PDB file of C-alpha atoms in Angstrom:
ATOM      1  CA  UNK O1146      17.459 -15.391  -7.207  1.00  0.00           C
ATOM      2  CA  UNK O1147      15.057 -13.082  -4.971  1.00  0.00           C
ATOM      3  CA  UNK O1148      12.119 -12.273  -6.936  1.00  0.00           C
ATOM      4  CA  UNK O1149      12.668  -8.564  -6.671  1.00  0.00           C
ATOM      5  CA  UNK O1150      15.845  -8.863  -7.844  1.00  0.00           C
ATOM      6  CA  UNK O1151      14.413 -11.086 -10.921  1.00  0.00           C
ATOM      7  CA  UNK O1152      11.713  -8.644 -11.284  1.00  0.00           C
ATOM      8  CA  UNK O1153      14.417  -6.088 -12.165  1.00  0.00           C
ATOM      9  CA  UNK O1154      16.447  -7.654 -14.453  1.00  0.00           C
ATOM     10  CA  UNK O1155      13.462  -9.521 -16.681  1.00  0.00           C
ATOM     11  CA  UNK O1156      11.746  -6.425 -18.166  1.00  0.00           C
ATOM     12  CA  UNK O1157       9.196  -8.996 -19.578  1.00  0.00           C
ATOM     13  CA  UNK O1158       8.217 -10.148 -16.249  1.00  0.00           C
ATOM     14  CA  UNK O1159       8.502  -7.344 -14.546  1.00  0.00           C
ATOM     15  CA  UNK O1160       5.538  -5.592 -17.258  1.00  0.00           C
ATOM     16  CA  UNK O1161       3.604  -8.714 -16.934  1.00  0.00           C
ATOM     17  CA  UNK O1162       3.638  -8.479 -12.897  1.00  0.00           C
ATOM     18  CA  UNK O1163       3.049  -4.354 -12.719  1.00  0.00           C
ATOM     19  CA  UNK O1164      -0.074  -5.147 -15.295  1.00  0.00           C
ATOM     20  CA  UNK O1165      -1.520  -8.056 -12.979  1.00  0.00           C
ATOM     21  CA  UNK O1166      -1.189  -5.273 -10.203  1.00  0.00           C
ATOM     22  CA  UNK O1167      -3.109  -2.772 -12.300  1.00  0.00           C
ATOM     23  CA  UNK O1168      -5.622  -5.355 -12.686  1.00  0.00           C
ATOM     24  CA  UNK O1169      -6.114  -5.668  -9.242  1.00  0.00           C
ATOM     25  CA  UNK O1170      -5.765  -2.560  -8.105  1.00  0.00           C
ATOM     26  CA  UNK O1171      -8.872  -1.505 -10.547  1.00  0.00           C
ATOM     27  CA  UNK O1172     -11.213  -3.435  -8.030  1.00  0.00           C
ATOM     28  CA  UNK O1173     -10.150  -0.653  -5.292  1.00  0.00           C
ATOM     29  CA  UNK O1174     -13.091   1.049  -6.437  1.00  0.00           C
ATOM     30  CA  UNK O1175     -15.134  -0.828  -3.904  1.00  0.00           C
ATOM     31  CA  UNK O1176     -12.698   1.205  -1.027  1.00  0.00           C
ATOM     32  CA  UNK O1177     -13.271   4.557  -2.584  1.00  0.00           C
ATOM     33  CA  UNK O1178     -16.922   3.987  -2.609  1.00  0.00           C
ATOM     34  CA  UNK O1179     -19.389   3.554   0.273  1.00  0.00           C
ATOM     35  CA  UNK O1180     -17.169   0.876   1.636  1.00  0.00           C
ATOM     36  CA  UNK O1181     -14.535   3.769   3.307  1.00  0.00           C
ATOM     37  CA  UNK O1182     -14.671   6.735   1.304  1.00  0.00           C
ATOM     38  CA  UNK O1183     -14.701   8.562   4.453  1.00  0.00           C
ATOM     39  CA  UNK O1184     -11.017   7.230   5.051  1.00  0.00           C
ATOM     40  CA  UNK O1185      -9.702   9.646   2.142  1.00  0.00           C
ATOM     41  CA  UNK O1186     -12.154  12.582   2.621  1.00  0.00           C
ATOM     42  CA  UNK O1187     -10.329  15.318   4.042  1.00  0.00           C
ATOM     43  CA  UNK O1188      -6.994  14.142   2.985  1.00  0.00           C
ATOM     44  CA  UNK O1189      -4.982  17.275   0.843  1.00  0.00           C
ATOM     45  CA  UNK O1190      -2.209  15.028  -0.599  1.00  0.00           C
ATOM     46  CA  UNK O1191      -1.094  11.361  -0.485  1.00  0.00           C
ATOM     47  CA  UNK O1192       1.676   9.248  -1.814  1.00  0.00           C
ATOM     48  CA  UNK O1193       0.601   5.789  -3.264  1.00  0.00           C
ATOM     49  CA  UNK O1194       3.891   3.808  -2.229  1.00  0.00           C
ATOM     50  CA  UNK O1195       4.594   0.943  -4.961  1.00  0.00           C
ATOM     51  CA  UNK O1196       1.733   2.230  -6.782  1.00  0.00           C
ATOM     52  CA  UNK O1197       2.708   0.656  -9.850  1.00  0.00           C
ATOM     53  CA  UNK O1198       1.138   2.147 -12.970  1.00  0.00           C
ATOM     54  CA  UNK O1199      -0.678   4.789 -11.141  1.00  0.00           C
ATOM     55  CA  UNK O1200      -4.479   2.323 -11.402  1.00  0.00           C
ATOM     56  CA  UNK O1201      -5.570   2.851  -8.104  1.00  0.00           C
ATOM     57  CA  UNK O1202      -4.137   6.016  -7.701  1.00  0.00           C
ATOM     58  CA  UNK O1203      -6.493   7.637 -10.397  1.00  0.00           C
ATOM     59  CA  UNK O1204      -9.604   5.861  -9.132  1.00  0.00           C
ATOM     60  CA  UNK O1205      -8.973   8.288  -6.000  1.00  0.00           C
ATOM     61  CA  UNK O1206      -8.318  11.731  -7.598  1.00  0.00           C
ATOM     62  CA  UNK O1207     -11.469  11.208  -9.358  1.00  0.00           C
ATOM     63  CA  UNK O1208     -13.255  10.165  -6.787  1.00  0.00           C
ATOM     64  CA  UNK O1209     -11.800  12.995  -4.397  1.00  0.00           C
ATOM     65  CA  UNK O1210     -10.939  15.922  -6.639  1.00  0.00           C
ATOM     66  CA  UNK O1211      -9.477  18.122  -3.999  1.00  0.00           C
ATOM     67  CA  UNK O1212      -6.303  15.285  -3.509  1.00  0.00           C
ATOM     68  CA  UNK O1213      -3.248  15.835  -5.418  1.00  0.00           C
ATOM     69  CA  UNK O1214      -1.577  12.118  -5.938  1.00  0.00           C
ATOM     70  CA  UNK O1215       1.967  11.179  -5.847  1.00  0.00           C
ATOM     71  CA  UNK O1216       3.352   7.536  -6.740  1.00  0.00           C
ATOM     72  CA  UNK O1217       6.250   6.589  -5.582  1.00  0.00           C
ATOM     73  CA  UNK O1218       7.779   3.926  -7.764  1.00  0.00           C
ATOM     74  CA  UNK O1219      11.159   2.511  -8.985  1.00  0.00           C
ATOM     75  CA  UNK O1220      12.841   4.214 -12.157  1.00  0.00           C
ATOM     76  CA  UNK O1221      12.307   1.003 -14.204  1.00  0.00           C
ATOM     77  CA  UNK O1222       8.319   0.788 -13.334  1.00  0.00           C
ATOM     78  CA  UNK O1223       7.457   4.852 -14.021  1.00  0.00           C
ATOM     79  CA  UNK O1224       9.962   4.117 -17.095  1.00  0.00           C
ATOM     80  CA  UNK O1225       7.080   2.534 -18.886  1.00  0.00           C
ATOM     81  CA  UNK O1226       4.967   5.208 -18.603  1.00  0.00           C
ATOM     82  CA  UNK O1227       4.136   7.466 -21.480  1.00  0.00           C
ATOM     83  CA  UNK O1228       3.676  10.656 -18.829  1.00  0.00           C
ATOM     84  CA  UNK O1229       4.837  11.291 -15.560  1.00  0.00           C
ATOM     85  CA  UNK O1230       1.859  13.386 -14.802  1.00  0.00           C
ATOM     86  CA  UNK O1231      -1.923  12.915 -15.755  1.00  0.00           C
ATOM     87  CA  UNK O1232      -4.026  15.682 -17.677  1.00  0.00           C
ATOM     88  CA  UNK O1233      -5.158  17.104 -14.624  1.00  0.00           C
ATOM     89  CA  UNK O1234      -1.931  18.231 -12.587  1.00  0.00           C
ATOM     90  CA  UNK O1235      -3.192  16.199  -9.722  1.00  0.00           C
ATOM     91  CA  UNK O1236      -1.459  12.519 -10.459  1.00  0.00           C
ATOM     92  CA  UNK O1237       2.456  12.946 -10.469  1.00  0.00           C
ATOM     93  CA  UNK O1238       4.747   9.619 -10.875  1.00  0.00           C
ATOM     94  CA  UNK O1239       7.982  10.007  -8.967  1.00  0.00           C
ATOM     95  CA  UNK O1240      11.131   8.033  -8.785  1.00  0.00           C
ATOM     96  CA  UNK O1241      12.600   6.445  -5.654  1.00  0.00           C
ATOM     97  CA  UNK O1242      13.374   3.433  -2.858  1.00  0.00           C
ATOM     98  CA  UNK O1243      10.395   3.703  -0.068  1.00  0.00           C
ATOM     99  CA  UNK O1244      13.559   2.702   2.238  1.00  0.00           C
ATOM    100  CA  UNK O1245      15.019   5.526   1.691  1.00  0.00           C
ATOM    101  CA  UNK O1246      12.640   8.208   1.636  1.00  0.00           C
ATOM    102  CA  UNK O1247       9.141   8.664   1.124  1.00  0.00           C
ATOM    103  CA  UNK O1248       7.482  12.127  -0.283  1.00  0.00           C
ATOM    104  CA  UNK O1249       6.083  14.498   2.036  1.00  0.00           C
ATOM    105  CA  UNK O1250       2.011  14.138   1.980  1.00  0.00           C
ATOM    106  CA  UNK O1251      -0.884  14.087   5.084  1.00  0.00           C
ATOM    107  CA  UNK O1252      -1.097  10.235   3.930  1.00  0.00           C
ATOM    108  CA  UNK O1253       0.432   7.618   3.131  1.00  0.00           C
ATOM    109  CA  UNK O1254      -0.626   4.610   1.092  1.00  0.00           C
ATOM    110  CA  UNK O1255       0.493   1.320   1.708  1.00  0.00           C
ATOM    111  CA  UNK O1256      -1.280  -0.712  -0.679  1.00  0.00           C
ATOM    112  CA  UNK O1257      -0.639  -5.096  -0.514  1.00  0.00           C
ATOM    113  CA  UNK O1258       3.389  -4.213   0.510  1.00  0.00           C
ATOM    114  CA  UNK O1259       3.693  -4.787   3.855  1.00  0.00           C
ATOM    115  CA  UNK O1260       3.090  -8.658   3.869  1.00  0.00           C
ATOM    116  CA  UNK O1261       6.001  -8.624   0.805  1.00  0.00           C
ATOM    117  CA  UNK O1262       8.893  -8.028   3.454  1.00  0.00           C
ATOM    118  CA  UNK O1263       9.974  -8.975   6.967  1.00  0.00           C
ATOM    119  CA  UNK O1264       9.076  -7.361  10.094  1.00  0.00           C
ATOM    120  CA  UNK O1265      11.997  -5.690  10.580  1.00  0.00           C
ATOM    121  CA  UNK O1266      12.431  -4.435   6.580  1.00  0.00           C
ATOM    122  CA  UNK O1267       8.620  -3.502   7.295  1.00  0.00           C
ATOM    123  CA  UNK O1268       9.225  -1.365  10.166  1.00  0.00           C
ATOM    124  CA  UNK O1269      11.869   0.981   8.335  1.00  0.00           C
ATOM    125  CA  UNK O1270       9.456   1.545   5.671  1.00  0.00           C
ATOM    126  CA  UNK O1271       6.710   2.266   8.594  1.00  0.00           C
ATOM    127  CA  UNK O1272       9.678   4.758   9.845  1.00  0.00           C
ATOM    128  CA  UNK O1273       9.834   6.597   6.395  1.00  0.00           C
ATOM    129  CA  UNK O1274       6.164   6.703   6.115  1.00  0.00           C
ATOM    130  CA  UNK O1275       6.132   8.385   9.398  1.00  0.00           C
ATOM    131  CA  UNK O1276       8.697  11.258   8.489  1.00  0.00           C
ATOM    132  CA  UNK O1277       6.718  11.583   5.378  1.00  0.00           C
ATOM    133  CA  UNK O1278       3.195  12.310   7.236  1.00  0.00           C
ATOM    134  CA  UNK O1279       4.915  14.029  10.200  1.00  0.00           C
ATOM    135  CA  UNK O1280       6.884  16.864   8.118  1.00  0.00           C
ATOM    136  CA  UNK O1281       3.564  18.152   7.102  1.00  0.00           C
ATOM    137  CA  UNK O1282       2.862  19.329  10.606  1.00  0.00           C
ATOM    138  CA  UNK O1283      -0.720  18.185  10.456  1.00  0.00           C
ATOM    139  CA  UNK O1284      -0.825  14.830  12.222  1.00  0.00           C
ATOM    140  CA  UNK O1285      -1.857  13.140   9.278  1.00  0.00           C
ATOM    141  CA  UNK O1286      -1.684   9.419   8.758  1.00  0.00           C
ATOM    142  CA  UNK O1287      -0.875   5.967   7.242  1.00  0.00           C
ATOM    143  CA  UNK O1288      -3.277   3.894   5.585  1.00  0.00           C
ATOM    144  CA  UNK O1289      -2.288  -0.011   4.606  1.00  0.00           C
ATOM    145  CA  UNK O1290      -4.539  -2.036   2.564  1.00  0.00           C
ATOM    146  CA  UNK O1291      -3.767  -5.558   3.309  1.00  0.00           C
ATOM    147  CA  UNK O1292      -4.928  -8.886   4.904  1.00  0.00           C
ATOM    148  CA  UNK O1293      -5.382  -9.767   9.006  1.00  0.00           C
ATOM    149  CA  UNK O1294      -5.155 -13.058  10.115  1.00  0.00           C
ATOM    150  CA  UNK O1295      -7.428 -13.782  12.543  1.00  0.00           C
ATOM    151  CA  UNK O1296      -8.406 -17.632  11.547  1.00  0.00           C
ATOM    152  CA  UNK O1297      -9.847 -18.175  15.323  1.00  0.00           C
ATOM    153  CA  UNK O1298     -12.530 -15.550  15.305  1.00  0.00           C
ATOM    154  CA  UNK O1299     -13.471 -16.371  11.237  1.00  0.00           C
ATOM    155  CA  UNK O1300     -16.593 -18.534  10.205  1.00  0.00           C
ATOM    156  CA  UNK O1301     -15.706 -18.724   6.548  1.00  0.00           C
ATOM    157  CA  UNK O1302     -13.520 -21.689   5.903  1.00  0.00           C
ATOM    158  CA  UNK O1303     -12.702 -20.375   2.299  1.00  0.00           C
ATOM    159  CA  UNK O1304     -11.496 -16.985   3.615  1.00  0.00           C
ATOM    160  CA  UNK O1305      -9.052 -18.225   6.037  1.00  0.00           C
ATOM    161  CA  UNK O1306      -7.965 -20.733   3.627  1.00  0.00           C
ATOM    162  CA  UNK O1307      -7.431 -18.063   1.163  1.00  0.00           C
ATOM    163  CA  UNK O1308      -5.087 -15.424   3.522  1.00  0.00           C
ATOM    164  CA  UNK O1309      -3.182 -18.747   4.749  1.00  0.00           C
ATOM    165  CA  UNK O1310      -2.072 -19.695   0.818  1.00  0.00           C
ATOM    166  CA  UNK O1311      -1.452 -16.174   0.706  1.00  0.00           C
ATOM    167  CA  UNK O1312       0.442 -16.170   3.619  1.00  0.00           C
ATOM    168  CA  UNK O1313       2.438 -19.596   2.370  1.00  0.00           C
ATOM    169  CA  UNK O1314       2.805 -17.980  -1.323  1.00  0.00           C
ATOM    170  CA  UNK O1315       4.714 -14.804   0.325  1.00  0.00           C
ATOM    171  CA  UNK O1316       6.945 -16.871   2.523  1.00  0.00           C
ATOM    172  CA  UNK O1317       8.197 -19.088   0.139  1.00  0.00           C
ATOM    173  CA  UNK O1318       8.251 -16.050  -2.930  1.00  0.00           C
ATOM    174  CA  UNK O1319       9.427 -13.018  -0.858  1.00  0.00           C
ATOM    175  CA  UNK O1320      10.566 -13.990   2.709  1.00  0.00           C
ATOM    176  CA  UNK O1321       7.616 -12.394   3.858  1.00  0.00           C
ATOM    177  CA  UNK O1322       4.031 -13.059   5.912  1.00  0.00           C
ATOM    178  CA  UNK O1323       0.429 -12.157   6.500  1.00  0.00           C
ATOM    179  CA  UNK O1324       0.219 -10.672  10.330  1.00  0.00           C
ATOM    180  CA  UNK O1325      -2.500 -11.111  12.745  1.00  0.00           C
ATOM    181  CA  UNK O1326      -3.686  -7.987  14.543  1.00  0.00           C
ATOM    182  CA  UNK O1327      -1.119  -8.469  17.238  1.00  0.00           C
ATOM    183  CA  UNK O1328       1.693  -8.744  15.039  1.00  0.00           C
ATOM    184  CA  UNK O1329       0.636  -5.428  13.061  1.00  0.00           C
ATOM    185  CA  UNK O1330       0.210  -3.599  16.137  1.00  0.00           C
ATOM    186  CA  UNK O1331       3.860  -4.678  17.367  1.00  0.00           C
ATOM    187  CA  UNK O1332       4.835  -3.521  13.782  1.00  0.00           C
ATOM    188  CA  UNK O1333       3.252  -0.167  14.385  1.00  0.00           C
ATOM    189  CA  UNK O1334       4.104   0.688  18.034  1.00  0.00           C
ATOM    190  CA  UNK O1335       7.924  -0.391  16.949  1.00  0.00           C
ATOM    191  CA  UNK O1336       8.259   2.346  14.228  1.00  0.00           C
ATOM    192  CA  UNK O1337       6.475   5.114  16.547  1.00  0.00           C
ATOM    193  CA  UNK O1338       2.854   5.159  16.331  1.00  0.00           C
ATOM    194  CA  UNK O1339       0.387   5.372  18.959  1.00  0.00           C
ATOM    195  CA  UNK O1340      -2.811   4.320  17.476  1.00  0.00           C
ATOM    196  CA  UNK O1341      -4.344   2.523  14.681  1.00  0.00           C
ATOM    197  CA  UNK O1342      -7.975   1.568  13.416  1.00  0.00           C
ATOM    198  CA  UNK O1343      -8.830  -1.586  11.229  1.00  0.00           C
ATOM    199  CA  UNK O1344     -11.783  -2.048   9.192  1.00  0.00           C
ATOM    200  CA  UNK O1345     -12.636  -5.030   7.664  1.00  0.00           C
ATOM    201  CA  UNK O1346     -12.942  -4.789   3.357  1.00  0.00           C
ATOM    202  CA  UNK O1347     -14.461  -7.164   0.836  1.00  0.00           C
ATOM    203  CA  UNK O1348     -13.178 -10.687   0.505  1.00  0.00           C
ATOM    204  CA  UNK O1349      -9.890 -10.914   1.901  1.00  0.00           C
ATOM    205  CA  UNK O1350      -8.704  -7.508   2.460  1.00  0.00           C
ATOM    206  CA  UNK O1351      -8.813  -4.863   5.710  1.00  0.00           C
ATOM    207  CA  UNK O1352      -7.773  -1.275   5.773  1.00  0.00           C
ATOM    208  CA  UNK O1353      -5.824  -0.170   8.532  1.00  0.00           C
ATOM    209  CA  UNK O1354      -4.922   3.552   9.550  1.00  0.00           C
ATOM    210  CA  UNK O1355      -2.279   4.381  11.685  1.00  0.00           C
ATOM    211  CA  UNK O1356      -1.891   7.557  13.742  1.00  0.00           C
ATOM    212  CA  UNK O1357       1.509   9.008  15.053  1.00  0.00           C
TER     213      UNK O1357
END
């Protein structure tokens, strides 16, 4: 059985996975911070896609009070919720399929979901991100949070072992892959953008934004 498929029909595991998210997503601190703060400053509105339980999502409208936060997640993960919105009006949880449609926002945050999926399943959620930035009319942009392979130019054996066992764990769980820098760029010039910036996080991790 594909593990998103299980993932909907266990409601134990499916709690147990969306909390281990949480969990990690509470590090994301570190990205908000003086590691690439500037990445978010500016930005009016943003969509957290497969946010989960909203963790990361809060660390940036209180970091950046002047961004009102959607997350777009599936009926049975906002289900647990006890509110769809947060005391401040500026954290809403809404409903939906990120291959079907993705809320209008300047950004777009793609948080660990890209290497879940195949290139070409990643693409028409690149496409939907796309609409979603380019119906504002301001340009705006995608930012992914993810890894970059790039075991040639790396000096720390334990980091390149680490993204290749990630890499291993999401091809044999999901069907899907961690992507050198030329694979994400074929990824991004596919779905219609023209430009994209990387910048290397702690441990394992890069942020990438990605221009139309």
């Amino acid at each position: 059985m594909p593990f998103w498929e299980y993932t909907d029909r266990n409601a134990g595991f499916n709690a147990l996975f969306n909390d281990a998210m949480a969990e990690d997503s509470g590090m994301m601190n570190l990205v908000v911070g003086d590691c690439c703060g500037a990445v978010f400053r500016g930005v009016e509105s943003l969509v957290d896609v497969g946010g989960g339980t909203g963790t990361f999502a809060r660390i940036i409208v209180a970091a950046f009070p002047g961004i009102r936060c959607k997350v777009l997640e599936l009926p049975q993960v906002i289900g647990r919720l006890a509110s769809g919105r947060n005391s401040s009006g500026k954290l809403e949880f809404v409903e939906g399929d990120m291959f079907q449609c993705v809320p209008s926002a300047g950004a777009v945050l793609l948080r660990m979901i890209l290497h879940d999926w195949k290139d070409e399943e990643c693409v028409k959620i690149l496409k939907k991100c796309k609409d979603a930035i380019s119906s504002k009319g301001e340009g705006g942009k995608v930012i992914i949070i993810d890894i970059v392979m790039d075991e040639k130019k790396e000096v720390d054996h334990e980091l390149v072992q680490t993204k290749l066992n990630f890499d291993m764990v999401m091809m044999f769980m999901l069907n899907g892959k961690e992507r050198t820098e030329k694979e994400w760029e074929r990824l991004f010039l596919e779905a219609g953008f023209q430009r994209y910036k990387i910048t290397h996080l702690f441990g394992f991790r890069s942020l990438i934004e990605v221009f139309p």
